[in-house]
Amino acid sequence: MNAGGPRSRRLLARNRNFRALMISSTFGVLGNAVAAVALPVIAAVELDASDFAVAALAGMTFLPWLLFGLLIGVWVDRLPRRFVMLVALSVRVVVLALLPLGYWLGFLSTPLLFGAAFVAGVASVFFQLADAALVQQAVTPDELMEGNGLITGSGAAADAAGRSIAGWLAGAVGASNALIVQLVTSVVSLLALQRLDVREVVRPQSDRRILQEMSEGMRYTFSTAPLRAILLNAALWNLGGNIAASLLVVLVLRTLGESEVWLGLLLAAASVGGAAGGTTANALGERFGSGPLWRWSMVPGVFGYASLLVLTPGWGMLWGVLGMFVMGASVAWNIVVGSSFRQRVCPPGMMGRLGAASRMVSWGMLALASLLAGILAETIGVRGAVVVGVAIACLAPLVALFGSLRGVRRLEDLVEAAEPDARAAARPNA
């Protein structure tokens, strides 16, 4: 059944909490998409930063996952998630408002840009961990694939719109001024969260040390073969893919000499592909099985990133638009299947730590990839760095196709087998 058909409409109509989360998430993604385009353009155009700085800036929003992800995951499991999301959104609004203010008053600088991106990244860690935990509690286990598909699809559509708008605004009124859109969308997201009414499962306060709980989260993340395989696949893809993605601004604006409009179109194409992938993931999973969908999802994604190597000015940019669309759909299929499995198998009281530990590894790779992209761009050139990224990304589908899950048709069937080992991993040490 198509994920956008009557069944999906019934889910949105009957579940007010899911609807509130979806609205909040969608507008949050819209604002983040604007910021994702605006920040590197501010560095490249308004501040004339180096290629290394432009590439490394992309990693600042993901570096907090590597540094603080596990610690924040413990806090998210101890606190009401709705409260965490409201505070995180508020912090993000205040921090990113400094950038257009700095542009208007003349104190905008590269250190301020990096600092704002890092603090906004810390706020995003809190928000996204709490959001993932609430989705698990807002729908039934059988609705997870459908719900995650809807959120992924609507988020990808919002991402496409945000990146297109940001590309146009950056050229029309300046990248710093484009961030005002992000502030408006954050307010809408805050208002949607006010309507959320979920009876949250929050772990009772305990005297156990934070380091012990962090260790439990990491141990749980590696407790079963499916969780390990999904994590390794994501980590390899993020490391390789983000090397290429981090250099997209430099490749388009400097190497090819194209405009911010083409940059926005390329990024929007990936998001439109993500919308297509998110809204079709549930139907494809039911038709072919979630296992084959997860295993083969990244194969076309590799060719999508490889399209960046054949870009030429003018109409030659259309190869990249097509490739980024394919890449976006591939990533969405992979994310929906992997996220749904983790939410099915994970106890509510462990969800924050599982999300933190898994994203510390997989999203931590995004931060490392951005730094590595900057170094490679300075040493072997932008196109050479993209080649390295594509080569590393090829390892992700190989791990999926030839790894421990190669013969599994339905990942859902592994949930019961995974639970005993997972419970043992989550059990406190004596």
Coordinates of C-alpha atoms in Angstrom, one line a residue:
M1 CA 0.0 0.0 0.0
N2 CA 1.3 3.4 -0.8
A3 CA 2.5 5.3 2.2
G4 CA 0.8 8.4 1.1
G5 CA -2.6 6.6 0.6
P6 CA -5.7 6.3 2.9
R7 CA -3.7 4.4 5.6
S8 CA -1.3 7.3 6.0
R9 CA -4.1 9.8 6.1
R10 CA -5.8 7.8 8.9
L11 CA -2.6 7.9 10.9
L12 CA -2.3 11.7 10.6
A13 CA -6.0 12.2 11.3
R14 CA -6.4 9.9 14.3
N15 CA -3.1 10.6 16.1
R16 CA -2.9 14.2 17.3
N17 CA 0.5 13.6 19.0
F18 CA 2.1 12.2 15.8
R19 CA 0.6 15.1 13.9
A20 CA 2.2 17.6 16.3
L21 CA 5.6 15.9 16.1
M22 CA 5.4 15.8 12.3
I23 CA 4.6 19.5 12.0
S24 CA 7.3 20.4 14.5
S25 CA 9.9 18.2 12.7
T26 CA 8.9 19.4 9.3
F27 CA 9.2 23.1 10.1
G28 CA 12.4 22.4 12.1
V29 CA 13.9 20.7 9.0
L30 CA 12.8 23.6 6.8
G31 CA 14.7 26.1 9.0
N32 CA 17.7 23.8 9.3
A33 CA 17.9 23.5 5.5
V34 CA 18.0 27.2 5.1
A35 CA 20.8 27.3 7.7
A36 CA 22.7 24.5 6.0
V37 CA 22.9 26.5 2.8
A38 CA 23.4 29.9 4.3
L39 CA 26.2 29.1 6.7
P40 CA 28.8 27.9 4.2
V41 CA 27.8 30.6 1.7
I42 CA 28.4 33.2 4.5
A43 CA 31.8 31.7 4.9
A44 CA 32.7 31.5 1.2
V45 CA 31.1 34.7 -0.1
E46 CA 30.6 37.2 2.8
L47 CA 33.7 36.3 4.8
D48 CA 35.9 35.0 1.9
A49 CA 37.1 32.1 4.1
S50 CA 39.5 29.4 2.9
D51 CA 38.4 26.2 1.2
F52 CA 39.4 24.3 4.4
A53 CA 37.2 26.6 6.6
V54 CA 34.2 26.3 4.3
A55 CA 34.4 22.5 4.3
A56 CA 35.2 22.3 8.0
L57 CA 32.2 24.5 8.9
A58 CA 29.9 21.8 7.8
G59 CA 31.3 19.6 10.5
M60 CA 30.7 22.1 13.3
T61 CA 27.0 21.2 13.6
F62 CA 27.9 17.4 13.8
L63 CA 31.0 17.7 16.1
P64 CA 28.8 17.8 19.3
W65 CA 27.5 14.3 18.5
L66 CA 31.1 13.1 18.6
L67 CA 32.0 15.0 21.8
F68 CA 28.8 15.1 23.8
G69 CA 26.4 12.7 22.2
L70 CA 26.5 9.9 24.9
L71 CA 26.4 12.4 27.8
I72 CA 23.4 14.2 26.3
G73 CA 21.7 10.9 25.6
V74 CA 21.8 10.1 29.4
W75 CA 20.2 13.5 30.2
V76 CA 17.5 13.0 27.5
D77 CA 16.6 9.7 29.1
R78 CA 16.3 11.4 32.5
L79 CA 14.3 14.5 31.5
P80 CA 10.8 15.0 29.9
R81 CA 11.5 15.0 26.2
R82 CA 9.0 17.7 25.3
F83 CA 10.7 20.1 27.7
V84 CA 14.1 19.3 26.2
M85 CA 12.9 20.0 22.7
L86 CA 11.4 23.3 23.7
V87 CA 14.6 24.5 25.4
A88 CA 16.8 23.3 22.5
L89 CA 14.7 25.1 19.9
S90 CA 14.8 28.3 21.9
V91 CA 18.6 28.2 22.2
R92 CA 19.0 27.6 18.5
V93 CA 16.8 30.6 17.7
V94 CA 18.9 32.9 19.9
V95 CA 22.3 31.7 18.7
L96 CA 21.5 31.8 15.0
A97 CA 19.9 35.3 15.4
L98 CA 23.4 36.6 16.2
L99 CA 24.5 36.0 12.6
P100 CA 22.2 38.4 10.8
L101 CA 22.6 40.8 13.7
G102 CA 26.4 40.6 13.2
Y103 CA 26.0 41.2 9.5
W104 CA 23.9 44.3 10.1
L105 CA 26.1 45.8 12.8
G106 CA 29.4 44.8 11.3
F107 CA 30.7 42.3 13.9
L108 CA 30.2 39.1 11.8
S109 CA 33.4 37.0 11.7
T110 CA 34.6 33.5 10.9
P111 CA 35.1 32.6 14.6
L112 CA 31.5 33.8 15.4
L113 CA 30.2 31.7 12.5
F114 CA 32.0 28.6 13.8
G115 CA 30.9 29.2 17.3
A116 CA 27.3 29.7 16.4
A117 CA 27.3 26.6 14.2
F118 CA 28.8 24.5 17.1
V119 CA 26.3 25.8 19.8
A120 CA 23.4 25.3 17.3
G121 CA 24.7 21.8 16.8
V122 CA 24.7 21.1 20.6
A123 CA 21.0 22.2 20.7
S124 CA 20.2 19.9 17.7
V125 CA 21.7 16.9 19.6
F126 CA 19.2 17.5 22.5
F127 CA 16.3 18.2 20.1
Q128 CA 16.8 15.2 17.8
L129 CA 17.4 12.6 20.5
A130 CA 14.3 13.8 22.4
D131 CA 12.3 13.8 19.1
A132 CA 13.2 10.2 18.2
A133 CA 12.3 9.1 21.7
L134 CA 8.9 10.7 21.4
V135 CA 8.1 9.3 18.0
Q136 CA 8.5 5.8 19.6
Q137 CA 5.9 6.7 22.2
A138 CA 3.5 8.5 19.9
V139 CA 2.8 5.6 17.6
T140 CA 2.4 1.8 18.0
P141 CA 5.2 -0.6 17.0
D142 CA 3.3 -1.6 13.8
E143 CA 3.0 2.1 12.8
L144 CA 6.8 2.9 13.1
M145 CA 7.7 2.2 9.5
E146 CA 4.7 4.2 8.3
G147 CA 5.3 7.0 10.8
N148 CA 9.0 7.3 10.1
G149 CA 8.3 7.2 6.4
L150 CA 5.9 10.1 6.7
I151 CA 8.2 12.1 8.8
T152 CA 11.2 11.4 6.6
G153 CA 9.2 12.2 3.5
S154 CA 7.7 15.4 4.8
G155 CA 11.1 16.4 6.2
A156 CA 12.8 15.8 2.9
A157 CA 10.2 17.9 1.1
A158 CA 10.7 20.7 3.6
D159 CA 14.5 20.3 3.2
A160 CA 14.1 20.7 -0.6
A161 CA 12.0 23.8 -0.2
G162 CA 14.4 25.3 2.4
R163 CA 17.5 24.7 0.3
S164 CA 15.9 26.1 -2.8
I165 CA 14.7 29.2 -0.9
A166 CA 18.1 29.6 0.8
G167 CA 19.9 29.5 -2.6
W168 CA 17.7 32.1 -4.1
L169 CA 17.7 34.4 -1.0
A170 CA 21.5 34.1 -0.6
G171 CA 21.9 35.5 -4.1
A172 CA 19.1 38.1 -3.7
V173 CA 19.5 39.5 -0.2
G174 CA 22.6 37.9 1.2
A175 CA 23.1 34.6 3.0
S176 CA 23.1 36.2 6.5
N177 CA 19.6 37.7 5.8
A178 CA 18.4 34.3 4.6
L179 CA 18.7 33.1 8.2
I180 CA 15.7 35.1 9.2
V181 CA 13.6 32.3 7.6
Q182 CA 15.2 29.8 10.0
L183 CA 14.1 31.9 12.9
V184 CA 10.5 32.0 11.7
T185 CA 10.3 28.3 11.2
S186 CA 11.7 27.6 14.7
V187 CA 8.8 29.7 16.2
V188 CA 6.3 27.5 14.2
S189 CA 8.0 24.4 15.4
L190 CA 7.8 25.7 19.0
L191 CA 4.0 26.3 18.7
A192 CA 3.4 22.8 17.3
L193 CA 5.2 21.3 20.3
Q194 CA 2.9 23.2 22.6
R195 CA 0.1 20.9 21.4
L196 CA 1.9 17.7 22.2
D197 CA 0.3 15.6 24.9
V198 CA 2.2 12.3 25.3
R199 CA 2.4 10.4 28.5
E200 CA 6.2 10.1 28.5
V201 CA 8.2 7.1 29.7
V202 CA 11.0 8.8 31.7
R203 CA 13.4 6.7 33.7
P204 CA 13.2 7.3 37.5
Q205 CA 16.1 9.3 38.9
S206 CA 18.9 7.0 40.2
D207 CA 22.1 7.4 42.1
R208 CA 24.0 5.6 39.3
R209 CA 26.9 7.5 37.8
I210 CA 26.5 9.2 34.4
L211 CA 29.6 7.3 33.1
Q212 CA 27.9 4.0 33.9
E213 CA 24.8 4.9 32.1
M214 CA 26.8 6.2 29.1
S215 CA 28.6 2.8 29.1
E216 CA 25.2 1.0 29.1
G217 CA 24.1 3.0 26.0
M218 CA 27.3 2.2 24.1
R219 CA 27.1 -1.5 25.1
Y220 CA 23.4 -1.7 24.0
T221 CA 24.3 -0.2 20.7
F222 CA 26.7 -3.0 19.9
S223 CA 24.7 -5.7 21.7
T224 CA 23.3 -7.5 18.6
A225 CA 24.4 -8.2 15.0
P226 CA 21.5 -6.2 13.4
L227 CA 22.3 -3.1 15.5
R228 CA 26.0 -3.4 14.7
A229 CA 25.4 -3.9 10.9
I230 CA 23.1 -0.9 10.7
L231 CA 25.5 1.3 12.5
L232 CA 28.6 0.3 10.5
N233 CA 26.7 0.8 7.3
A234 CA 25.6 4.3 8.3
A235 CA 29.1 5.2 9.6
L236 CA 30.9 4.3 6.4
W237 CA 28.2 6.1 4.3
N238 CA 28.4 9.3 6.3
L239 CA 32.2 9.3 6.3
G240 CA 32.5 8.9 2.5
G241 CA 29.4 10.8 1.5
N242 CA 30.0 13.8 3.6
I243 CA 33.5 14.3 2.2
A244 CA 31.8 14.9 -1.1
A245 CA 28.8 16.9 0.4
S246 CA 31.1 19.2 2.5
L247 CA 32.8 20.3 -0.7
L248 CA 29.7 21.0 -2.7
V249 CA 29.7 24.7 -2.0
V250 CA 33.4 25.1 -3.0
L251 CA 32.9 22.9 -6.1
V252 CA 29.9 24.9 -7.4
L253 CA 30.8 28.4 -6.4
R254 CA 34.6 28.4 -6.9
T255 CA 35.7 25.4 -9.0
L256 CA 32.8 25.7 -11.5
G257 CA 32.1 29.4 -11.0
E258 CA 28.3 28.8 -10.8
S259 CA 25.7 30.7 -8.7
E260 CA 24.0 30.1 -5.4
V261 CA 20.9 29.2 -7.4
W262 CA 22.5 26.1 -8.9
L263 CA 23.9 25.2 -5.4
G264 CA 20.3 25.4 -4.0
L265 CA 19.0 23.3 -6.9
L266 CA 21.5 20.5 -6.3
L267 CA 20.8 20.5 -2.5
A268 CA 17.1 20.6 -3.2
A269 CA 17.3 17.7 -5.6
A270 CA 18.7 15.5 -2.8
S271 CA 15.9 16.6 -0.6
V272 CA 13.2 15.9 -3.2
G273 CA 14.7 12.5 -3.6
G274 CA 14.6 12.1 0.2
A275 CA 10.9 12.9 0.1
A276 CA 10.3 10.3 -2.6
G277 CA 12.3 7.8 -0.7
G278 CA 10.6 8.5 2.6
T279 CA 7.0 8.3 1.3
T280 CA 7.7 5.0 -0.6
A281 CA 9.8 3.2 2.0
N282 CA 6.8 1.6 3.8
A283 CA 5.3 0.3 0.5
L284 CA 8.7 -1.0 -0.8
G285 CA 9.4 -2.6 2.5
E286 CA 6.1 -4.5 2.4
R287 CA 6.6 -5.4 -1.3
F288 CA 10.2 -6.6 -1.3
G289 CA 11.0 -6.9 2.4
S290 CA 12.7 -4.4 4.7
G291 CA 16.0 -6.5 4.6
P292 CA 16.5 -6.3 0.8
L293 CA 15.4 -2.6 0.8
W294 CA 18.0 -1.8 3.5
R295 CA 20.8 -3.9 1.8
W296 CA 20.4 -2.4 -1.7
S297 CA 19.4 1.1 -0.8
M298 CA 22.9 2.6 -0.9
V299 CA 23.9 1.1 -4.2
P300 CA 22.2 3.9 -6.3
G301 CA 23.3 6.4 -3.7
V302 CA 27.0 5.8 -4.6
F303 CA 26.2 6.6 -8.3
G304 CA 24.4 9.7 -7.1
Y305 CA 27.4 11.1 -5.4
A306 CA 29.6 10.1 -8.3
S307 CA 27.6 12.4 -10.6
L308 CA 29.4 15.3 -8.9
L309 CA 32.5 14.3 -10.7
V310 CA 31.0 15.0 -14.2
L311 CA 29.6 18.4 -13.4
T312 CA 30.3 21.2 -15.9
P313 CA 29.0 24.8 -15.9
G314 CA 25.6 25.5 -17.4
W315 CA 23.4 22.6 -18.4
G316 CA 26.0 20.2 -17.4
M317 CA 24.9 20.8 -13.8
L318 CA 21.8 18.8 -14.5
W319 CA 23.8 15.5 -14.1
G320 CA 24.3 16.5 -10.5
V321 CA 20.6 17.4 -10.0
L322 CA 19.7 13.9 -11.2
G323 CA 22.4 12.2 -9.2
M324 CA 21.6 14.1 -6.0
F325 CA 17.9 13.1 -6.4
V326 CA 18.9 9.4 -6.6
M327 CA 21.2 9.8 -3.6
G328 CA 18.5 11.4 -1.5
A329 CA 16.0 8.6 -2.2
S330 CA 18.6 6.0 -1.3
V331 CA 19.5 7.6 2.0
A332 CA 15.8 7.9 2.9
W333 CA 15.1 4.2 2.3
N334 CA 18.1 3.3 4.4
I335 CA 17.2 5.7 7.3
V336 CA 13.5 4.7 7.5
V337 CA 14.3 0.9 7.7
G338 CA 17.2 1.4 10.2
S339 CA 15.4 3.8 12.4
S340 CA 12.3 1.7 12.6
F341 CA 14.2 -1.4 13.6
R342 CA 16.0 0.5 16.4
Q343 CA 12.7 1.9 17.7
R344 CA 11.1 -1.5 17.6
V345 CA 13.8 -3.3 19.6
C346 CA 14.7 -0.5 22.1
P347 CA 13.0 -0.1 25.5
P348 CA 11.7 3.5 25.9
G349 CA 14.0 4.2 28.9
M350 CA 17.0 3.4 26.7
M351 CA 16.0 5.3 23.6
G352 CA 17.9 8.4 24.3
R353 CA 21.1 6.6 25.0
L354 CA 20.7 4.3 22.0
G355 CA 20.1 7.2 19.8
A356 CA 23.1 9.1 21.3
A357 CA 25.5 6.2 21.0
S358 CA 24.5 5.2 17.5
R359 CA 24.6 8.8 16.3
M360 CA 27.9 9.5 18.1
V361 CA 29.4 6.9 15.8
S362 CA 27.5 7.5 12.6
W363 CA 27.0 11.3 12.8
G364 CA 30.4 11.8 14.4
M365 CA 31.7 10.6 11.0
L366 CA 30.0 13.6 9.5
A367 CA 32.2 15.9 11.6
L368 CA 35.4 14.0 10.8
A369 CA 34.4 13.8 7.1
S370 CA 34.1 17.6 7.0
L371 CA 37.6 18.1 8.5
L372 CA 39.1 15.5 6.2
A373 CA 37.4 17.1 3.2
G374 CA 39.0 20.4 4.0
I375 CA 42.5 18.8 4.3
L376 CA 42.0 16.8 1.1
A377 CA 40.8 19.9 -0.8
E378 CA 43.9 21.8 0.2
T379 CA 46.3 18.9 -0.7
I380 CA 44.9 17.0 -3.7
G381 CA 42.2 19.5 -4.9
V382 CA 38.4 19.6 -4.7
R383 CA 37.7 17.0 -7.4
G384 CA 40.3 14.6 -6.0
A385 CA 38.8 14.9 -2.6
V386 CA 35.3 14.1 -4.0
V387 CA 36.8 10.9 -5.6
V388 CA 38.1 9.8 -2.2
G389 CA 34.7 10.4 -0.7
V390 CA 32.9 8.3 -3.3
A391 CA 35.4 5.5 -2.9
I392 CA 34.8 5.3 0.9
A393 CA 31.0 5.5 0.4
C394 CA 31.2 2.4 -1.8
L395 CA 32.1 0.4 1.3
A396 CA 28.6 1.0 2.9
P397 CA 26.6 -1.1 0.4
L398 CA 29.3 -3.7 0.4
V399 CA 28.9 -4.1 4.2
A400 CA 25.2 -4.4 3.8
L401 CA 25.2 -6.8 0.9
F402 CA 27.8 -9.2 2.2
G403 CA 27.5 -8.7 6.0
S404 CA 25.6 -10.5 8.7
L405 CA 22.2 -9.4 7.4
R406 CA 22.7 -10.6 3.8
G407 CA 20.0 -13.3 3.9
V408 CA 17.3 -11.6 6.0
R409 CA 14.1 -10.6 4.3
R410 CA 12.3 -8.9 7.2
L411 CA 14.3 -7.1 9.8
E412 CA 11.2 -7.0 11.9
D413 CA 11.5 -10.8 12.4
L414 CA 14.8 -10.2 14.2
V415 CA 13.2 -8.0 17.0
E416 CA 12.2 -10.9 19.3
A417 CA 15.6 -12.5 18.9
A418 CA 17.4 -9.3 19.6
E419 CA 15.5 -8.4 22.7
P420 CA 17.1 -10.9 25.2
D421 CA 20.6 -9.9 24.3
A422 CA 19.7 -6.2 24.3
R423 CA 18.1 -6.5 27.7
A424 CA 21.2 -8.1 29.0
A425 CA 23.4 -5.3 27.5
A426 CA 21.1 -2.7 29.1
R427 CA 21.2 -4.4 32.6
P428 CA 23.2 -2.3 35.1
N429 CA 26.5 -3.8 36.2
A430 CA 26.5 -5.4 39.6

